[in-house]
mmCIF file of C-alpha atoms in Angstrom:
data_model
loop_
_atom_site.group_PDB
_atom_site.id
_atom_site.type_symbol
_atom_site.label_atom_id
_atom_site.label_comp_id
_atom_site.label_asym_id
_atom_site.label_seq_id
_atom_site.Cartn_x
_atom_site.Cartn_y
_atom_site.Cartn_z
ATOM 1 C CA MET G 1 -33.904 -70.976 -237.046
ATOM 2 C CA MET G 2 -35.032 -68.875 -234.887
ATOM 3 C CA ILE G 3 -33.198 -66.253 -235.850
ATOM 4 C CA LYS G 4 -34.707 -66.930 -239.458
ATOM 5 C CA ARG G 5 -37.983 -67.497 -238.391
ATOM 6 C CA PHE G 6 -37.901 -63.703 -236.934
ATOM 7 C CA LEU G 7 -35.410 -62.167 -239.319
ATOM 8 C CA PRO G 8 -37.989 -60.618 -242.170
ATOM 9 C CA ALA G 9 -40.035 -59.067 -239.398
ATOM 10 C CA VAL G 10 -36.231 -56.881 -238.251
ATOM 11 C CA LEU G 11 -35.450 -55.912 -241.470
ATOM 12 C CA GLY G 12 -38.978 -55.190 -241.647
ATOM 13 C CA LEU G 13 -39.493 -53.168 -238.730
ATOM 14 C CA LEU G 14 -35.185 -51.556 -239.410
ATOM 15 C CA ALA G 15 -36.743 -50.345 -243.006
ATOM 16 C CA ALA G 16 -39.984 -48.583 -241.297
ATOM 17 C CA PHE G 17 -37.691 -47.048 -239.196
ATOM 18 C CA SER G 18 -35.308 -45.553 -242.162
ATOM 19 C CA VAL G 19 -38.523 -44.347 -243.805
ATOM 20 C CA GLN G 20 -39.385 -42.221 -241.008
ATOM 21 C CA ALA G 21 -35.692 -41.547 -240.325
ATOM 22 C CA ALA G 22 -35.970 -40.212 -243.904
ATOM 23 C CA GLU G 23 -38.968 -37.773 -243.383
ATOM 24 C CA PRO G 24 -38.451 -34.485 -242.920
ATOM 25 C CA ALA G 25 -39.331 -33.049 -239.347
ATOM 26 C CA PRO G 26 -42.669 -30.706 -240.423
ATOM 27 C CA THR G 27 -40.920 -27.157 -239.996
ATOM 28 C CA ALA G 28 -42.306 -24.832 -238.000
ATOM 29 C CA ARG G 29 -44.243 -22.035 -238.230
ATOM 30 C CA VAL G 30 -42.637 -18.209 -238.091
ATOM 31 C CA GLY G 31 -44.615 -16.307 -237.585
ATOM 32 C CA ALA G 32 -45.756 -12.933 -240.169
ATOM 33 C CA TYR G 33 -44.449 -9.586 -239.499
ATOM 34 C CA TYR G 34 -46.797 -6.449 -240.396
ATOM 35 C CA GLY G 35 -45.258 -3.338 -240.911
ATOM 36 C CA SER G 36 -42.205 -3.299 -244.208
ATOM 37 C CA LYS G 37 -42.819 -0.978 -246.095
ATOM 38 C CA ALA G 38 -40.908 0.575 -249.071
ATOM 39 C CA THR G 39 -40.024 4.197 -248.940
ATOM 40 C CA GLU G 40 -40.140 6.257 -252.189
ATOM 41 C CA TYR G 41 -38.754 9.788 -251.468
ATOM 42 C CA PRO G 42 -39.669 13.221 -253.279
ATOM 43 C CA ALA G 43 -37.060 13.488 -256.257
ATOM 44 C CA TRP G 44 -36.385 17.604 -254.872
ATOM 45 C CA PHE G 45 -34.268 15.403 -252.382
ATOM 46 C CA LYS G 46 -29.955 17.104 -252.826
ATOM 47 C CA ALA G 47 -29.064 14.611 -254.315
ATOM 48 C CA SER G 48 -25.646 15.119 -252.398
ATOM 49 C CA PHE G 49 -22.066 14.480 -252.518
ATOM 50 C CA LEU G 50 -22.518 13.180 -248.430
ATOM 51 C CA ASP G 51 -19.667 16.042 -248.031
ATOM 52 C CA LEU G 52 -21.848 18.239 -245.268
ATOM 53 C CA ARG G 53 -18.554 21.248 -244.796
ATOM 54 C CA GLU G 54 -20.227 21.661 -248.808
ATOM 55 C CA ASP G 55 -23.873 20.807 -248.208
ATOM 56 C CA ILE G 56 -24.372 24.064 -245.276
ATOM 57 C CA ASP G 57 -22.254 26.610 -247.663
ATOM 58 C CA GLU G 58 -24.381 25.881 -250.564
ATOM 59 C CA ALA G 59 -27.446 25.788 -248.238
ATOM 60 C CA ARG G 60 -26.337 28.931 -247.227
ATOM 61 C CA LYS G 61 -25.639 30.368 -249.984
ATOM 62 C CA LYS G 62 -29.358 29.887 -251.391
ATOM 63 C CA GLY G 63 -30.587 31.049 -248.185
ATOM 64 C CA LYS G 64 -31.486 27.442 -247.293
ATOM 65 C CA ARG G 65 -30.847 25.363 -244.119
ATOM 66 C CA VAL G 66 -29.868 21.610 -244.118
ATOM 67 C CA ILE G 67 -32.138 19.020 -242.669
ATOM 68 C CA LEU G 68 -30.622 15.501 -242.787
ATOM 69 C CA MET G 69 -33.587 12.281 -242.652
ATOM 70 C CA PHE G 70 -31.455 9.503 -241.263
ATOM 71 C CA THR G 71 -33.657 6.473 -242.624
ATOM 72 C CA GLN G 72 -33.244 2.412 -243.418
ATOM 73 C CA ASP G 73 -35.413 0.317 -246.214
ATOM 74 C CA GLY G 74 -38.519 -1.025 -245.686
ATOM 75 C CA CYS G 75 -38.961 1.533 -242.955
ATOM 76 C CA PRO G 76 -42.939 2.381 -242.363
ATOM 77 C CA TYR G 77 -41.953 5.503 -240.316
ATOM 78 C CA CYS G 78 -40.477 6.918 -243.368
ATOM 79 C CA SER G 79 -43.161 6.034 -245.453
ATOM 80 C CA ALA G 80 -45.448 7.404 -243.299
ATOM 81 C CA LEU G 81 -43.364 10.933 -242.668
ATOM 82 C CA VAL G 82 -43.585 10.954 -246.831
ATOM 83 C CA GLU G 83 -47.219 10.049 -247.554
ATOM 84 C CA ARG G 84 -48.664 11.192 -244.413
ATOM 85 C CA ASN G 85 -46.837 14.822 -244.529
ATOM 86 C CA LEU G 86 -44.540 14.846 -247.117
ATOM 87 C CA SER G 87 -47.546 14.986 -249.382
ATOM 88 C CA GLN G 88 -49.102 18.124 -247.185
ATOM 89 C CA ARG G 89 -48.919 21.150 -249.628
ATOM 90 C CA GLU G 90 -47.674 23.631 -247.068
ATOM 91 C CA ILE G 91 -44.821 21.304 -245.350
ATOM 92 C CA GLU G 92 -43.721 20.160 -248.985
ATOM 93 C CA ALA G 93 -43.468 24.662 -250.036
ATOM 94 C CA THR G 94 -41.993 25.244 -246.975
ATOM 95 C CA MET G 95 -39.358 22.455 -247.106
ATOM 96 C CA ARG G 96 -38.316 23.506 -250.308
ATOM 97 C CA GLU G 97 -38.297 27.303 -250.326
ATOM 98 C CA LYS G 98 -36.330 26.685 -246.861
ATOM 99 C CA PHE G 99 -34.438 23.914 -246.844
ATOM 100 C CA ASP G 100 -32.312 21.390 -248.781
ATOM 101 C CA VAL G 101 -33.047 18.003 -247.610
ATOM 102 C CA VAL G 102 -30.309 15.084 -247.913
ATOM 103 C CA ALA G 103 -31.347 10.990 -246.937
ATOM 104 C CA VAL G 104 -28.928 9.313 -245.083
ATOM 105 C CA ASN G 105 -29.441 5.699 -245.212
ATOM 106 C CA ILE G 106 -28.570 4.060 -241.785
ATOM 107 C CA TRP G 107 -26.789 1.098 -243.064
ATOM 108 C CA GLY G 108 -25.257 2.504 -246.005
ATOM 109 C CA ASP G 109 -21.755 2.046 -247.316
ATOM 110 C CA ARG G 110 -21.446 6.016 -249.342
ATOM 111 C CA GLU G 111 -19.083 7.755 -248.025
ATOM 112 C CA VAL G 112 -19.966 11.101 -245.382
ATOM 113 C CA VAL G 113 -17.794 13.337 -244.722
ATOM 114 C CA GLY G 114 -18.777 15.081 -241.479
ATOM 115 C CA LEU G 115 -19.145 18.569 -240.228
ATOM 116 C CA ASP G 116 -15.562 17.344 -238.120
ATOM 117 C CA GLY G 117 -13.392 16.914 -242.231
ATOM 118 C CA LYS G 118 -13.732 12.633 -241.060
ATOM 119 C CA PRO G 119 -14.875 10.640 -243.610
ATOM 120 C CA TYR G 120 -16.641 7.990 -242.523
ATOM 121 C CA THR G 121 -19.541 5.245 -243.742
ATOM 122 C CA GLU G 122 -23.460 6.449 -243.981
ATOM 123 C CA LYS G 123 -23.707 3.536 -241.098
ATOM 124 C CA SER G 124 -20.316 4.835 -238.773
ATOM 125 C CA TYR G 125 -21.841 8.103 -239.164
ATOM 126 C CA SER G 126 -25.690 7.571 -237.848
ATOM 127 C CA ALA G 127 -24.046 5.499 -235.293
ATOM 128 C CA ALA G 128 -21.252 8.121 -234.066
ATOM 129 C CA LEU G 129 -24.708 10.677 -234.394
ATOM 130 C CA LYS G 130 -26.494 7.672 -232.191
ATOM 131 C CA ILE G 131 -29.224 7.676 -234.196
ATOM 132 C CA GLN G 132 -31.654 5.407 -232.810
ATOM 133 C CA PHE G 133 -34.633 6.222 -234.786
ATOM 134 C CA THR G 134 -35.940 6.090 -238.360
ATOM 135 C CA PRO G 135 -36.796 8.421 -239.242
ATOM 136 C CA SER G 136 -34.608 10.326 -237.450
ATOM 137 C CA LEU G 137 -34.285 14.484 -238.578
ATOM 138 C CA LEU G 138 -31.842 16.551 -237.742
ATOM 139 C CA PHE G 139 -32.039 20.239 -238.532
ATOM 140 C CA PHE G 140 -28.521 22.220 -239.421
ATOM 141 C CA ASP G 141 -27.944 26.373 -239.080
ATOM 142 C CA GLU G 142 -25.605 28.326 -241.510
ATOM 143 C CA ALA G 143 -22.358 27.720 -238.626
ATOM 144 C CA GLY G 144 -23.333 23.171 -238.982
ATOM 145 C CA LYS G 145 -24.577 23.823 -235.408
ATOM 146 C CA THR G 146 -27.717 20.820 -234.534
ATOM 147 C CA VAL G 147 -30.465 23.445 -233.781
ATOM 148 C CA LEU G 148 -32.900 20.693 -233.533
ATOM 149 C CA ARG G 149 -33.379 16.544 -233.531
ATOM 150 C CA LEU G 150 -36.239 14.479 -234.115
ATOM 151 C CA ASN G 151 -36.296 11.331 -232.671
ATOM 152 C CA GLY G 152 -39.057 9.332 -234.872
ATOM 153 C CA TYR G 153 -41.358 10.277 -237.163
ATOM 154 C CA VAL G 154 -43.998 13.180 -235.772
ATOM 155 C CA PRO G 155 -47.169 13.570 -237.405
ATOM 156 C CA PRO G 156 -47.437 16.324 -240.389
ATOM 157 C CA ALA G 157 -48.435 19.414 -237.392
ATOM 158 C CA ARG G 158 -45.607 18.832 -235.170
ATOM 159 C CA MET G 159 -43.276 18.233 -238.348
ATOM 160 C CA GLN G 160 -45.104 21.612 -239.692
ATOM 161 C CA ALA G 161 -44.543 23.238 -236.483
ATOM 162 C CA ALA G 162 -40.485 22.162 -236.615
ATOM 163 C CA LEU G 163 -40.271 23.505 -239.913
ATOM 164 C CA ASP G 164 -41.417 27.086 -239.306
ATOM 165 C CA TRP G 165 -39.156 27.504 -236.100
ATOM 166 C CA VAL G 166 -35.821 26.600 -237.879
ATOM 167 C CA GLY G 167 -36.986 27.536 -241.317
ATOM 168 C CA GLY G 168 -37.414 30.932 -239.671
ATOM 169 C CA ARG G 169 -34.367 31.301 -237.385
ATOM 170 C CA HIS G 170 -36.657 30.975 -233.657
ATOM 171 C CA GLU G 171 -33.900 29.399 -231.916
ATOM 172 C CA SER G 172 -32.745 32.824 -230.083
ATOM 173 C CA ARG G 173 -35.934 34.248 -229.570
ATOM 174 C CA VAL G 174 -37.653 31.249 -227.794
ATOM 175 C CA ALA G 175 -37.563 27.544 -227.034
ATOM 176 C CA PHE G 176 -38.574 25.494 -229.435
ATOM 177 C CA ARG G 177 -41.272 23.588 -226.683
ATOM 178 C CA ASP G 178 -42.975 26.903 -226.836
ATOM 179 C CA PHE G 179 -42.682 27.539 -229.739
ATOM 180 C CA VAL G 180 -44.870 23.816 -230.338
ATOM 181 C CA ALA G 181 -46.555 24.866 -226.955
ATOM 182 C CA ALA G 182 -48.527 27.682 -227.903
ATOM 183 C CA ARG G 183 -49.470 26.134 -231.139
ATOM 184 C CA GLU G 184 -50.684 23.325 -229.602
ATOM 185 C CA VAL G 185 -52.696 24.092 -226.206
ATOM 186 C CA PRO G 186 -52.529 27.549 -225.078
ATOM 187 C CA LYS G 187 -51.257 27.234 -221.326
ATOM 188 C CA LYS G 188 -54.312 29.174 -219.433
ATOM 189 C CA GLN G 189 -56.762 26.407 -221.249
ATOM 190 C CA ALA G 190 -55.349 22.896 -219.264
ATOM 191 C CA SER G 191 -57.366 22.654 -215.990
ATOM 192 C CA GLY G 192 -57.608 18.600 -216.873
ATOM 193 C CA GLU G 193 -55.732 16.019 -214.931
ATOM 194 C CA MET G 194 -52.673 13.785 -216.220
ATOM 195 C CA ILE G 195 -53.656 10.425 -216.343
ATOM 196 C CA GLY G 196 -52.498 8.344 -213.546
ATOM 197 C CA GLU G 197 -51.088 4.669 -213.220
ATOM 198 C CA ASP G 198 -50.784 2.651 -210.673
ATOM 199 C CA PHE G 199 -46.807 1.962 -211.094
ATOM 200 C CA PHE G 200 -46.061 5.707 -211.186
ATOM 201 C CA LEU G 201 -44.428 6.395 -207.827
ATOM 202 C CA LYS G 202 -46.206 8.941 -205.458
ATOM 203 C CA ASN G 203 -44.829 12.107 -204.759
ATOM 204 C CA ALA G 204 -40.679 11.283 -206.596
ATOM 205 C CA THR G 205 -38.222 14.102 -205.988
ATOM 206 C CA ASP G 206 -35.389 12.188 -206.030
ATOM 207 C CA LEU G 207 -34.960 10.365 -208.243
ATOM 208 C CA ARG G 208 -30.753 9.531 -207.755
ATOM 209 C CA ARG G 209 -30.211 5.992 -208.659
ATOM 210 C CA ARG G 210 -28.535 4.014 -204.931
ATOM 211 C CA GLY G 211 -27.234 0.965 -203.590
ATOM 212 C CA LYS G 212 -26.267 -2.278 -205.996
ATOM 213 C CA ALA G 213 -30.716 -3.033 -206.276
ATOM 214 C CA ALA G 214 -31.235 -0.052 -207.865
ATOM 215 C CA LYS G 215 -33.961 0.084 -210.519
ATOM 216 C CA PRO G 216 -34.182 1.575 -213.963
ATOM 217 C CA LEU G 217 -35.865 4.900 -214.047
ATOM 218 C CA ALA G 218 -38.560 5.123 -216.474
ATOM 219 C CA VAL G 219 -39.304 8.951 -216.507
ATOM 220 C CA PHE G 220 -43.061 10.138 -218.320
ATOM 221 C CA PHE G 221 -43.160 13.480 -219.212
ATOM 222 C CA GLU G 222 -46.345 14.819 -219.609
ATOM 223 C CA GLN G 223 -48.779 17.654 -219.840
ATOM 224 C CA LYS G 224 -52.229 18.425 -218.906
ATOM 225 C CA ASP G 225 -55.521 18.340 -221.428
ATOM 226 C CA CYS G 226 -53.102 16.113 -223.289
ATOM 227 C CA PRO G 227 -54.585 14.265 -226.658
ATOM 228 C CA ASP G 228 -51.212 12.603 -227.386
ATOM 229 C CA CYS G 229 -51.381 11.154 -223.109
ATOM 230 C CA GLU G 230 -54.248 9.873 -222.963
ATOM 231 C CA VAL G 231 -53.494 7.924 -226.751
ATOM 232 C CA LEU G 232 -50.925 6.544 -224.790
ATOM 233 C CA HIS G 233 -52.989 5.581 -221.579
ATOM 234 C CA ARG G 234 -55.514 4.518 -222.744
ATOM 235 C CA ARG G 235 -54.095 2.800 -225.966
ATOM 236 C CA VAL G 236 -50.649 2.140 -225.232
ATOM 237 C CA LEU G 237 -49.698 1.373 -221.541
ATOM 238 C CA ALA G 238 -52.375 -0.876 -221.345
ATOM 239 C CA ASP G 239 -50.712 -3.165 -223.298
ATOM 240 C CA PRO G 240 -50.294 -6.252 -220.482
ATOM 241 C CA GLN G 241 -46.647 -7.986 -222.031
ATOM 242 C CA THR G 242 -45.993 -3.499 -221.774
ATOM 243 C CA ARG G 243 -46.751 -3.049 -217.815
ATOM 244 C CA GLU G 244 -44.998 -6.667 -217.480
ATOM 245 C CA LEU G 245 -41.510 -4.516 -218.202
ATOM 246 C CA ILE G 246 -42.618 -1.652 -216.955
ATOM 247 C CA ALA G 247 -42.729 -3.147 -213.300
ATOM 248 C CA ARG G 248 -38.982 -3.661 -213.242
ATOM 249 C CA PHE G 249 -38.341 0.231 -213.819
ATOM 250 C CA ASP G 250 -39.255 3.042 -211.179
ATOM 251 C CA ASN G 251 -41.193 5.212 -212.902
ATOM 252 C CA VAL G 252 -41.892 8.471 -212.715
ATOM 253 C CA GLN G 253 -44.952 10.721 -213.655
ATOM 254 C CA LEU G 254 -43.798 14.771 -214.276
ATOM 255 C CA ASP G 255 -46.145 17.110 -215.599
ATOM 256 C CA MET G 256 -42.888 18.639 -218.117
ATOM 257 C CA TRP G 257 -44.404 22.750 -217.807
ATOM 258 C CA SER G 258 -43.869 21.932 -214.298
ATOM 259 C CA ARG G 259 -42.297 24.660 -211.557
ATOM 260 C CA ASP G 260 -41.884 22.152 -209.061
ATOM 261 C CA LEU G 261 -38.627 21.073 -207.613
ATOM 262 C CA ILE G 262 -37.093 17.560 -208.179
ATOM 263 C CA THR G 263 -33.373 16.527 -207.853
ATOM 264 C CA THR G 264 -32.346 14.609 -211.211
ATOM 265 C CA PRO G 265 -30.378 11.299 -211.610
ATOM 266 C CA GLN G 266 -27.363 13.245 -211.618
ATOM 267 C CA GLY G 267 -27.871 14.961 -208.799
ATOM 268 C CA GLN G 268 -28.427 18.192 -209.889
ATOM 269 C CA ARG G 269 -31.262 20.275 -207.451
ATOM 270 C CA VAL G 270 -33.846 21.600 -210.209
ATOM 271 C CA THR G 271 -37.188 22.126 -210.950
ATOM 272 C CA VAL G 272 -38.620 20.150 -213.797
ATOM 273 C CA ARG G 273 -39.818 22.965 -216.323
ATOM 274 C CA ASP G 274 -35.337 23.873 -216.696
ATOM 275 C CA TRP G 275 -34.717 19.658 -216.792
ATOM 276 C CA VAL G 276 -36.869 19.414 -219.344
ATOM 277 C CA ARG G 277 -35.317 22.549 -221.176
ATOM 278 C CA GLN G 278 -31.990 20.940 -220.441
ATOM 279 C CA LEU G 279 -32.847 17.343 -221.753
ATOM 280 C CA GLY G 280 -34.364 19.308 -224.632
ATOM 281 C CA VAL G 281 -37.601 17.046 -224.611
ATOM 282 C CA ASN G 282 -40.026 18.344 -226.691
ATOM 283 C CA TYR G 283 -43.296 17.690 -226.889
ATOM 284 C CA ALA G 284 -45.614 15.291 -224.688
ATOM 285 C CA PRO G 285 -45.482 13.001 -224.255
ATOM 286 C CA GLY G 286 -41.492 11.860 -223.646
ATOM 287 C CA ILE G 287 -39.872 8.519 -222.218
ATOM 288 C CA VAL G 288 -36.381 9.182 -221.074
ATOM 289 C CA LEU G 289 -34.426 5.773 -219.838
ATOM 290 C CA PHE G 290 -32.041 5.849 -217.112
ATOM 291 C CA ASP G 291 -29.601 3.027 -215.861
ATOM 292 C CA PRO G 292 -30.056 2.435 -212.704
ATOM 293 C CA ALA G 293 -26.226 4.075 -212.540
ATOM 294 C CA GLY G 294 -29.072 7.423 -213.369
ATOM 295 C CA LYS G 295 -27.706 7.700 -217.425
ATOM 296 C CA GLU G 296 -29.566 8.364 -220.149
ATOM 297 C CA VAL G 297 -30.313 5.129 -221.940
ATOM 298 C CA ILE G 298 -32.873 5.972 -224.888
ATOM 299 C CA ARG G 299 -36.086 8.316 -225.314
ATOM 300 C CA TRP G 300 -38.793 8.369 -227.319
ATOM 301 C CA GLU G 301 -41.367 11.484 -228.044
ATOM 302 C CA SER G 302 -42.956 10.608 -231.197
ATOM 303 C CA SER G 303 -45.955 8.947 -231.954
ATOM 304 C CA PHE G 304 -46.443 5.564 -229.744
ATOM 305 C CA ARG G 305 -47.381 2.417 -230.892
ATOM 306 C CA VAL G 306 -46.786 -0.912 -228.672
ATOM 307 C CA PHE G 307 -44.487 -2.274 -230.358
ATOM 308 C CA HIS G 308 -41.508 0.185 -229.759
ATOM 309 C CA THR G 309 -42.691 1.380 -226.915
ATOM 310 C CA LEU G 310 -42.363 -2.773 -225.065
ATOM 311 C CA GLY G 311 -39.193 -3.246 -227.127
ATOM 312 C CA MET G 312 -37.600 0.390 -225.794
ATOM 313 C CA PHE G 313 -38.627 -0.971 -222.011
ATOM 314 C CA ASP G 314 -36.856 -4.363 -223.149
ATOM 315 C CA TYR G 315 -33.995 -3.000 -224.397
ATOM 316 C CA VAL G 316 -33.275 -1.114 -221.072
ATOM 317 C CA ALA G 317 -34.332 -4.238 -218.921
ATOM 318 C CA SER G 318 -32.331 -6.994 -220.191
ATOM 319 C CA GLY G 319 -29.531 -5.067 -220.396
ATOM 320 C CA GLU G 320 -28.909 -5.735 -224.191
ATOM 321 C CA HIS G 321 -28.243 -1.246 -224.492
ATOM 322 C CA LEU G 322 -24.869 -2.591 -222.252
ATOM 323 C CA ARG G 323 -24.071 -5.215 -225.539
ATOM 324 C CA GLU G 324 -25.861 -3.629 -228.584
ATOM 325 C CA ALA G 325 -25.326 -0.046 -228.474
ATOM 326 C CA ASN G 326 -27.586 -0.174 -231.656
ATOM 327 C CA PHE G 327 -31.538 -0.532 -230.249
ATOM 328 C CA GLN G 328 -32.536 -0.822 -234.791
ATOM 329 C CA ARG G 329 -29.979 -3.620 -234.494
ATOM 330 C CA PHE G 330 -31.981 -4.642 -230.435
ATOM 331 C CA LEU G 331 -35.327 -4.533 -232.880
ATOM 332 C CA SER G 332 -34.674 -6.568 -235.612
ATOM 333 C CA ALA G 333 -33.006 -9.199 -233.664
ATOM 334 C CA ARG G 334 -35.731 -9.175 -231.051
ATOM 335 C CA THR G 335 -38.158 -9.518 -234.081
ATOM 336 C CA GLU G 336 -36.665 -12.965 -235.168
ATOM 337 C CA HIS G 337 -36.984 -14.352 -231.846
ATOM 338 C CA ILE G 338 -40.671 -13.947 -231.662
ATOM 339 C CA ARG G 339 -40.968 -14.775 -235.392
ATOM 340 C CA GLU G 340 -39.125 -17.923 -234.554
ATOM 341 C CA SER G 341 -41.166 -19.011 -232.066
ATOM 342 C CA GLY G 342 -44.788 -18.699 -233.700
ATOM 343 C CA ARG G 343 -45.359 -15.799 -232.955
ATOM 344 C CA ASP G 344 -46.646 -12.356 -235.421
ATOM 345 C CA VAL G 345 -45.380 -9.318 -235.207
ATOM 346 C CA ASN G 346 -47.045 -6.468 -236.140
ATOM 347 C CA ILE G 347 -45.344 -2.660 -235.338
ATOM 348 C CA TRP G 348 -48.372 -0.477 -235.568
ATOM 349 C CA ARG G 349 -50.692 -1.817 -233.242
ATOM 350 C CA TYR G 350 -52.521 -0.836 -230.611
ATOM 351 C CA ALA G 351 -53.013 -2.544 -226.999
ATOM 352 C CA ASP G 352 -56.983 -2.580 -228.142
ATOM 353 C CA GLU G 353 -56.346 -4.387 -231.901
ATOM 354 C CA PRO G 354 -55.857 -7.336 -233.400
ATOM 355 C CA VAL G 355 -52.043 -8.621 -234.365
ATOM 356 C CA ALA G 356 -53.178 -10.083 -237.358
ATOM 357 C CA PRO G 357 -54.878 -6.301 -239.537
ATOM 358 C CA PRO G 358 -57.784 -7.349 -240.983
ATOM 359 C CA VAL G 359 -58.728 -8.953 -244.612
ATOM 360 C CA PRO G 360 -58.683 -5.814 -246.948
#
């Protein structure tokens, strides 16, 4: 009798639970992504069969040199290169007159015959050349030697300098960084001071990594009276999350023109100026990250924004560089992780700007 009395209530309760179980769980918000942009490359780029030896030989016969431009789909900095740089009359004219430009997609599957005569895919060739940023530009001479490498987007004036230096065959007469410096900031006018940070080590001259507890090393190559350095400090390194990651490194600021002696992470006693030349750091600011053993992992000397700067430090601090050799894959995974947590990603943002861009 008691069972009959409570049976309808129990069944009703079970039905209610069934309805609730059938209802889908609320969908978690996926963060927005700001920055991806499709790029249409100029029609005057060379339609290459990607046999690089043939490309270089054909260019030589025309009195030109070859530029390999490494790109990827949705790359906003590639779009900036096309829209801001290649749209300028002098840059376009110099490239068309003095170079054959060949685009390579770092995730592409087209066959590439490398300068070593071996077959690759675009993807595997990019990995073999350790392409970590897009766009990256490799400039080759008539013998197939890499004369200059630009890792990441550079603004128009610096790109024009690169085109003039390589196109004018200046490599045998003047170092590229000296060529750039002469056009940008004459050294006799550089009378100011570099911008300090509380995370920079004081009077650090021995950069060797010692002991099991050694930290990774970040070397900031800068110069006096440097507008781009000011942007880095005021608008990028001011980001709290970036500063938190930087604190996990030993950080050293060096004047790239200094003749002061230092001991490099490899134990070489050399002037800062000569070490910069050996490393091939051409622009200020430039940041080079070394692992706790003193081996270079990654460098960045193009246009700094918070997203890539933060990602670069995280790549080394987290140890992910030991598991994932490709920085772009690491960035993609990091982006998805951030978005899955409900946070937005804006790769163009400065520290003093909101993550979400203003509505036009």
